[in-house]
PDB file of C-alpha atoms in Angstrom:
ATOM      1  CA  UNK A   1      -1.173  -1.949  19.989  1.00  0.00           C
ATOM      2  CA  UNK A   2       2.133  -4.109  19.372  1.00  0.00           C
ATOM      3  CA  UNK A   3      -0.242  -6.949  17.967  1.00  0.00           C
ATOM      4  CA  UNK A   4      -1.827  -3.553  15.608  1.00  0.00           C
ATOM      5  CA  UNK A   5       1.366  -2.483  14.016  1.00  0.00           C
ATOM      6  CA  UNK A   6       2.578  -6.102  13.143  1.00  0.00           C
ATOM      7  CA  UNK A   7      -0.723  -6.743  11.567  1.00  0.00           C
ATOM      8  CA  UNK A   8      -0.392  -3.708   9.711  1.00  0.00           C
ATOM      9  CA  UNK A   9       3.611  -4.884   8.924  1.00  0.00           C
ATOM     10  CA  UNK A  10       1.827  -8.352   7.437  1.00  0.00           C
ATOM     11  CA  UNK A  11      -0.444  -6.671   5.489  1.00  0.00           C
ATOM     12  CA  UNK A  12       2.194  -4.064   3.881  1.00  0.00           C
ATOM     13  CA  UNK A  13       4.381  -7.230   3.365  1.00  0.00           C
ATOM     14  CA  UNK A  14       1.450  -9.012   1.201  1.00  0.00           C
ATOM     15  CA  UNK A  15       1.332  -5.680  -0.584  1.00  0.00           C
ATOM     16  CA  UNK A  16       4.840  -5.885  -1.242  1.00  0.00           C
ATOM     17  CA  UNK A  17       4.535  -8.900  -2.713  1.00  0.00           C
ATOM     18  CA  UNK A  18       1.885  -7.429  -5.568  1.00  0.00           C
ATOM     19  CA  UNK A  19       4.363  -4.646  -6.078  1.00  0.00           C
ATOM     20  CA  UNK A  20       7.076  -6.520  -7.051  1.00  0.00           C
ATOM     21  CA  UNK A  21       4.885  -8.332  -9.666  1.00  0.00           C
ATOM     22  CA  UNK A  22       4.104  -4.676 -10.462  1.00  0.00           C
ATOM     23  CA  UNK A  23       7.008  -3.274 -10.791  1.00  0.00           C
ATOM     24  CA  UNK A  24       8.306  -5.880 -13.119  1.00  0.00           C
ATOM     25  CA  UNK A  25       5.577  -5.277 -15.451  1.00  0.00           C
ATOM     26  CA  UNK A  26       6.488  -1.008 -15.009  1.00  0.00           C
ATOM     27  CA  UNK A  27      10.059  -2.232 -15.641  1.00  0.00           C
ATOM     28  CA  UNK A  28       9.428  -4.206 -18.633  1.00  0.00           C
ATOM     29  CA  UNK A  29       6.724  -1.932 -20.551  1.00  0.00           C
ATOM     30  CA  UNK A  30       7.727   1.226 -19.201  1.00  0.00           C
ATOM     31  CA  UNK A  31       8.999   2.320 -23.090  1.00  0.00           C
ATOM     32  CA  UNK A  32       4.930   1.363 -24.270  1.00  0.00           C
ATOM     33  CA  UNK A  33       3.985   3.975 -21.456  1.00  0.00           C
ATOM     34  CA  UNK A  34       2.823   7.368 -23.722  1.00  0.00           C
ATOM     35  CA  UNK A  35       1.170   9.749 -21.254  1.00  0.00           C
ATOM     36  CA  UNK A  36       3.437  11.293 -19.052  1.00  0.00           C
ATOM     37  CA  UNK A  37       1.000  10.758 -16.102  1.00  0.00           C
ATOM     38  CA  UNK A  38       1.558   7.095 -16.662  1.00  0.00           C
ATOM     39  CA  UNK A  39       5.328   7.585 -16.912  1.00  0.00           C
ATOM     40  CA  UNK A  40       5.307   9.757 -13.036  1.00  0.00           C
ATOM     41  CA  UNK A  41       3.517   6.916 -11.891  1.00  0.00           C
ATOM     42  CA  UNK A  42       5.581   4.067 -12.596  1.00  0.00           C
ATOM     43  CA  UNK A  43       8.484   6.266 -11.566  1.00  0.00           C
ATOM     44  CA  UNK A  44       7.075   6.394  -8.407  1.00  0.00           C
ATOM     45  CA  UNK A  45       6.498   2.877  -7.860  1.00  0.00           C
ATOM     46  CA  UNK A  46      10.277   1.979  -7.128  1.00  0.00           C
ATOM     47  CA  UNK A  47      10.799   4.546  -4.473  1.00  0.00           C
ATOM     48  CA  UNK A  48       7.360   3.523  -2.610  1.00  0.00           C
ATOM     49  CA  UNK A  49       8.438   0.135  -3.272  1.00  0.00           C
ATOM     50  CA  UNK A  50      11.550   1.074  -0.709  1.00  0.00           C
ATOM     51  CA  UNK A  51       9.282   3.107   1.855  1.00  0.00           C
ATOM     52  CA  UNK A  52       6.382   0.130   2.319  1.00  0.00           C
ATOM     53  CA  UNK A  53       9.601  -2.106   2.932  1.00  0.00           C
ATOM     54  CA  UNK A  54      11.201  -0.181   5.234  1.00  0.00           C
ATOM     55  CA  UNK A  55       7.624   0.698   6.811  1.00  0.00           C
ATOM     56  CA  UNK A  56       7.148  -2.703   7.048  1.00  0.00           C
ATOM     57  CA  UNK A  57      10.220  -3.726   8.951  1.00  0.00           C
ATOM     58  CA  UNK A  58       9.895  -0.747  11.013  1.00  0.00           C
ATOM     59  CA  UNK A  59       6.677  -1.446  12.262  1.00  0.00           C
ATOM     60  CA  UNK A  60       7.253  -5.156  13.233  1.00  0.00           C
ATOM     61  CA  UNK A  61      10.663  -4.076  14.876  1.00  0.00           C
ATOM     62  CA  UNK A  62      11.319  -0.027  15.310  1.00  0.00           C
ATOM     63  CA  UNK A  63       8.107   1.555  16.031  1.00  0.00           C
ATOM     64  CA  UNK A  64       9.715   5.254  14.884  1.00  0.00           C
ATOM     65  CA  UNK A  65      10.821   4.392  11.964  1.00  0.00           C
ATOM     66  CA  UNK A  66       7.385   2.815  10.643  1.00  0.00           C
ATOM     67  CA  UNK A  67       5.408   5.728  12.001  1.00  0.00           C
ATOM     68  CA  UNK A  68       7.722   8.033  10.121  1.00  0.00           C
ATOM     69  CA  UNK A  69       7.480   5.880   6.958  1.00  0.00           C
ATOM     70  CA  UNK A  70       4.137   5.606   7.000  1.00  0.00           C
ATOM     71  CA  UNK A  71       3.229   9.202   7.404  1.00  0.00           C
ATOM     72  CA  UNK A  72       5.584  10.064   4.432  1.00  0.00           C
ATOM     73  CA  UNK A  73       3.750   7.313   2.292  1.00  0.00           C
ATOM     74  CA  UNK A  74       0.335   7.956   2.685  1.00  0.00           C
ATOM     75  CA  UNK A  75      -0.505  10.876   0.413  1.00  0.00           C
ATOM     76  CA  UNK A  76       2.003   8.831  -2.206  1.00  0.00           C
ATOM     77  CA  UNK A  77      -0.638   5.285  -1.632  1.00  0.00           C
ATOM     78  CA  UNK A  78      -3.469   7.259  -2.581  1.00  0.00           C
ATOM     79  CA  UNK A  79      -1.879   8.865  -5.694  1.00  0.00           C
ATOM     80  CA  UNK A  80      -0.282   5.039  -6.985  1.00  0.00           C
ATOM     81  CA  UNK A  81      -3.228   2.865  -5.537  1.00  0.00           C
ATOM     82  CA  UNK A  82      -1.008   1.573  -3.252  1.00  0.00           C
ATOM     83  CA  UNK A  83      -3.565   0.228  -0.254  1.00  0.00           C
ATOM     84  CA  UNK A  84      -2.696  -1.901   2.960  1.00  0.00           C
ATOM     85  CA  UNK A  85      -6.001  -3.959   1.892  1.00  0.00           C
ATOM     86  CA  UNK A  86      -5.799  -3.249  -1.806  1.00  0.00           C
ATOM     87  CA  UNK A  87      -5.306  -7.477  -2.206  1.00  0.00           C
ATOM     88  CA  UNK A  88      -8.528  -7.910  -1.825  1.00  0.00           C
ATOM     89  CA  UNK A  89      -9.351  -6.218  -5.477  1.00  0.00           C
ATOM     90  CA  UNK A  90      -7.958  -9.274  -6.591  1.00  0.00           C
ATOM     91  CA  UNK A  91     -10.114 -11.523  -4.938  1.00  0.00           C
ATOM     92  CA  UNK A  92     -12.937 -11.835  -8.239  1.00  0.00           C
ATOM     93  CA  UNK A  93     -10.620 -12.644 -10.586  1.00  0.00           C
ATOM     94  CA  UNK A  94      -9.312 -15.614  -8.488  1.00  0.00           C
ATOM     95  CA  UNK A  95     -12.586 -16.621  -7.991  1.00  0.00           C
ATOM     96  CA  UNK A  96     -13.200 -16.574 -11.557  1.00  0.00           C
ATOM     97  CA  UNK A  97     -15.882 -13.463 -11.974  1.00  0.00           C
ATOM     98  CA  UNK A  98     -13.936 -11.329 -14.168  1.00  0.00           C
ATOM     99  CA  UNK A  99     -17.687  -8.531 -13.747  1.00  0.00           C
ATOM    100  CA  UNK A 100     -16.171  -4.977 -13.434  1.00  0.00           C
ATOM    101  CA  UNK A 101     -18.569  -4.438 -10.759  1.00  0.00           C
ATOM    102  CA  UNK A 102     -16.494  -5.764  -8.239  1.00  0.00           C
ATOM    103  CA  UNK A 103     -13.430  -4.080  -8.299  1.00  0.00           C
ATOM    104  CA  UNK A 104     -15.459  -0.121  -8.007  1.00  0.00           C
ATOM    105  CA  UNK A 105     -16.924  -1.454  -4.599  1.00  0.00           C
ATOM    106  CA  UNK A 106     -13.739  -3.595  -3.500  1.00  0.00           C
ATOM    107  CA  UNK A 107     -11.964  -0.502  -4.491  1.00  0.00           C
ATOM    108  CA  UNK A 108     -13.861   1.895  -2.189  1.00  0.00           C
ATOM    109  CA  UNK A 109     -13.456  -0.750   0.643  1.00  0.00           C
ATOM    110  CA  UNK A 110     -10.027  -0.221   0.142  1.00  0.00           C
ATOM    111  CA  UNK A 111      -9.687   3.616   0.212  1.00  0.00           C
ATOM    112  CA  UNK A 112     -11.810   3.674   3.080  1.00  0.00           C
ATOM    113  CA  UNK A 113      -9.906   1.101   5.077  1.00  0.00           C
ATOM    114  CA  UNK A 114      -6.452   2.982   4.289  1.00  0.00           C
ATOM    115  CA  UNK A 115      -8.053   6.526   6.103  1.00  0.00           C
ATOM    116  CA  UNK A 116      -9.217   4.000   8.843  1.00  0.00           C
ATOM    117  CA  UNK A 117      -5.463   2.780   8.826  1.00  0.00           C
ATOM    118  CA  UNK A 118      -4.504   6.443   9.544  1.00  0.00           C
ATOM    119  CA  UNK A 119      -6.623   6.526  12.363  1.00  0.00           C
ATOM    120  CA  UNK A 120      -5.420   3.610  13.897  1.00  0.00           C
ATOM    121  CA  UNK A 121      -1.813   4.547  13.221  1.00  0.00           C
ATOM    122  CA  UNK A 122      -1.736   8.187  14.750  1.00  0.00           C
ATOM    123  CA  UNK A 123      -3.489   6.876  17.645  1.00  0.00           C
ATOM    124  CA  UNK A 124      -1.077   3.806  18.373  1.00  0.00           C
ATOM    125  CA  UNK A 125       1.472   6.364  17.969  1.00  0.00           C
ATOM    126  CA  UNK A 126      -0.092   8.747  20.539  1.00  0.00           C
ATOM    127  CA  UNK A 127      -0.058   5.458  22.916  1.00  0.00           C
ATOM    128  CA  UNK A 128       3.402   4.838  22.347  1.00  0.00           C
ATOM    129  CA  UNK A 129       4.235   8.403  22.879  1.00  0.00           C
ATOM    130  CA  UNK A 130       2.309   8.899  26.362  1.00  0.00           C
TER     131      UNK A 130
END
């Protein structure tokens, strides 16, 4: 389970990683944004920002804390997009196919990996608890 929850540390750091480039683009156009859907959103994005960090360094060091963080983030990644594997909708455009196809099935990949992620997570913390 330890090896689990660091994996799933790695991959929140990686995530981290496209949020800041995110954010940055929020922070700089958030005066263009006009629907006030748009506006919650990017709102949004600094706080989560904060909870995946301190997710992420609580599941590579205090197990509690990243089981807490996580629980309190997961309804919020599925409102912002915000997946563990949600890289991997980049993965066309490096390769050069810029085909919308892609990104509706990478997507669902996604989505279904973060309810698998769930899973995972309630159950290492049901080890850990035992």
């Amino acid at each position: 389970m330890r090896i689990l929850l660091r994996a799933f540390a790695f991959l929140d750091i990686i995530s981290l990683v496209f949020m800041s480039m995110q954010l940055w683009a929020i922070f700089k156009n958030y005066d263009k944004f006009s629907l006030m859907s748009e506006k919650v959103q990017g709102v949004l994005m600094f706080p989560m920002f904060v909870l995946v960090l301190v997710g992420a360094y609580g599941l590579f060091f205090f197990k509690k804390i990243g089981f807490i963080s996580y629980y309190i983030q997961f309804p919020f990644r599925l409102y912002l997009w915000v997946f563990t594997l949600g890289f991997i909708t980049l993965f066309p455009e490096a390769l050069g196919n810029y085909d919308d196809k892609w990104f509706s099935i990478l997507f669902k990949v996604c989505f279904a990996a973060e309810f698998i992620r769930l899973f995972l997570t309630v159950r290492a913390h049901q080890t850990i608890r035992a």
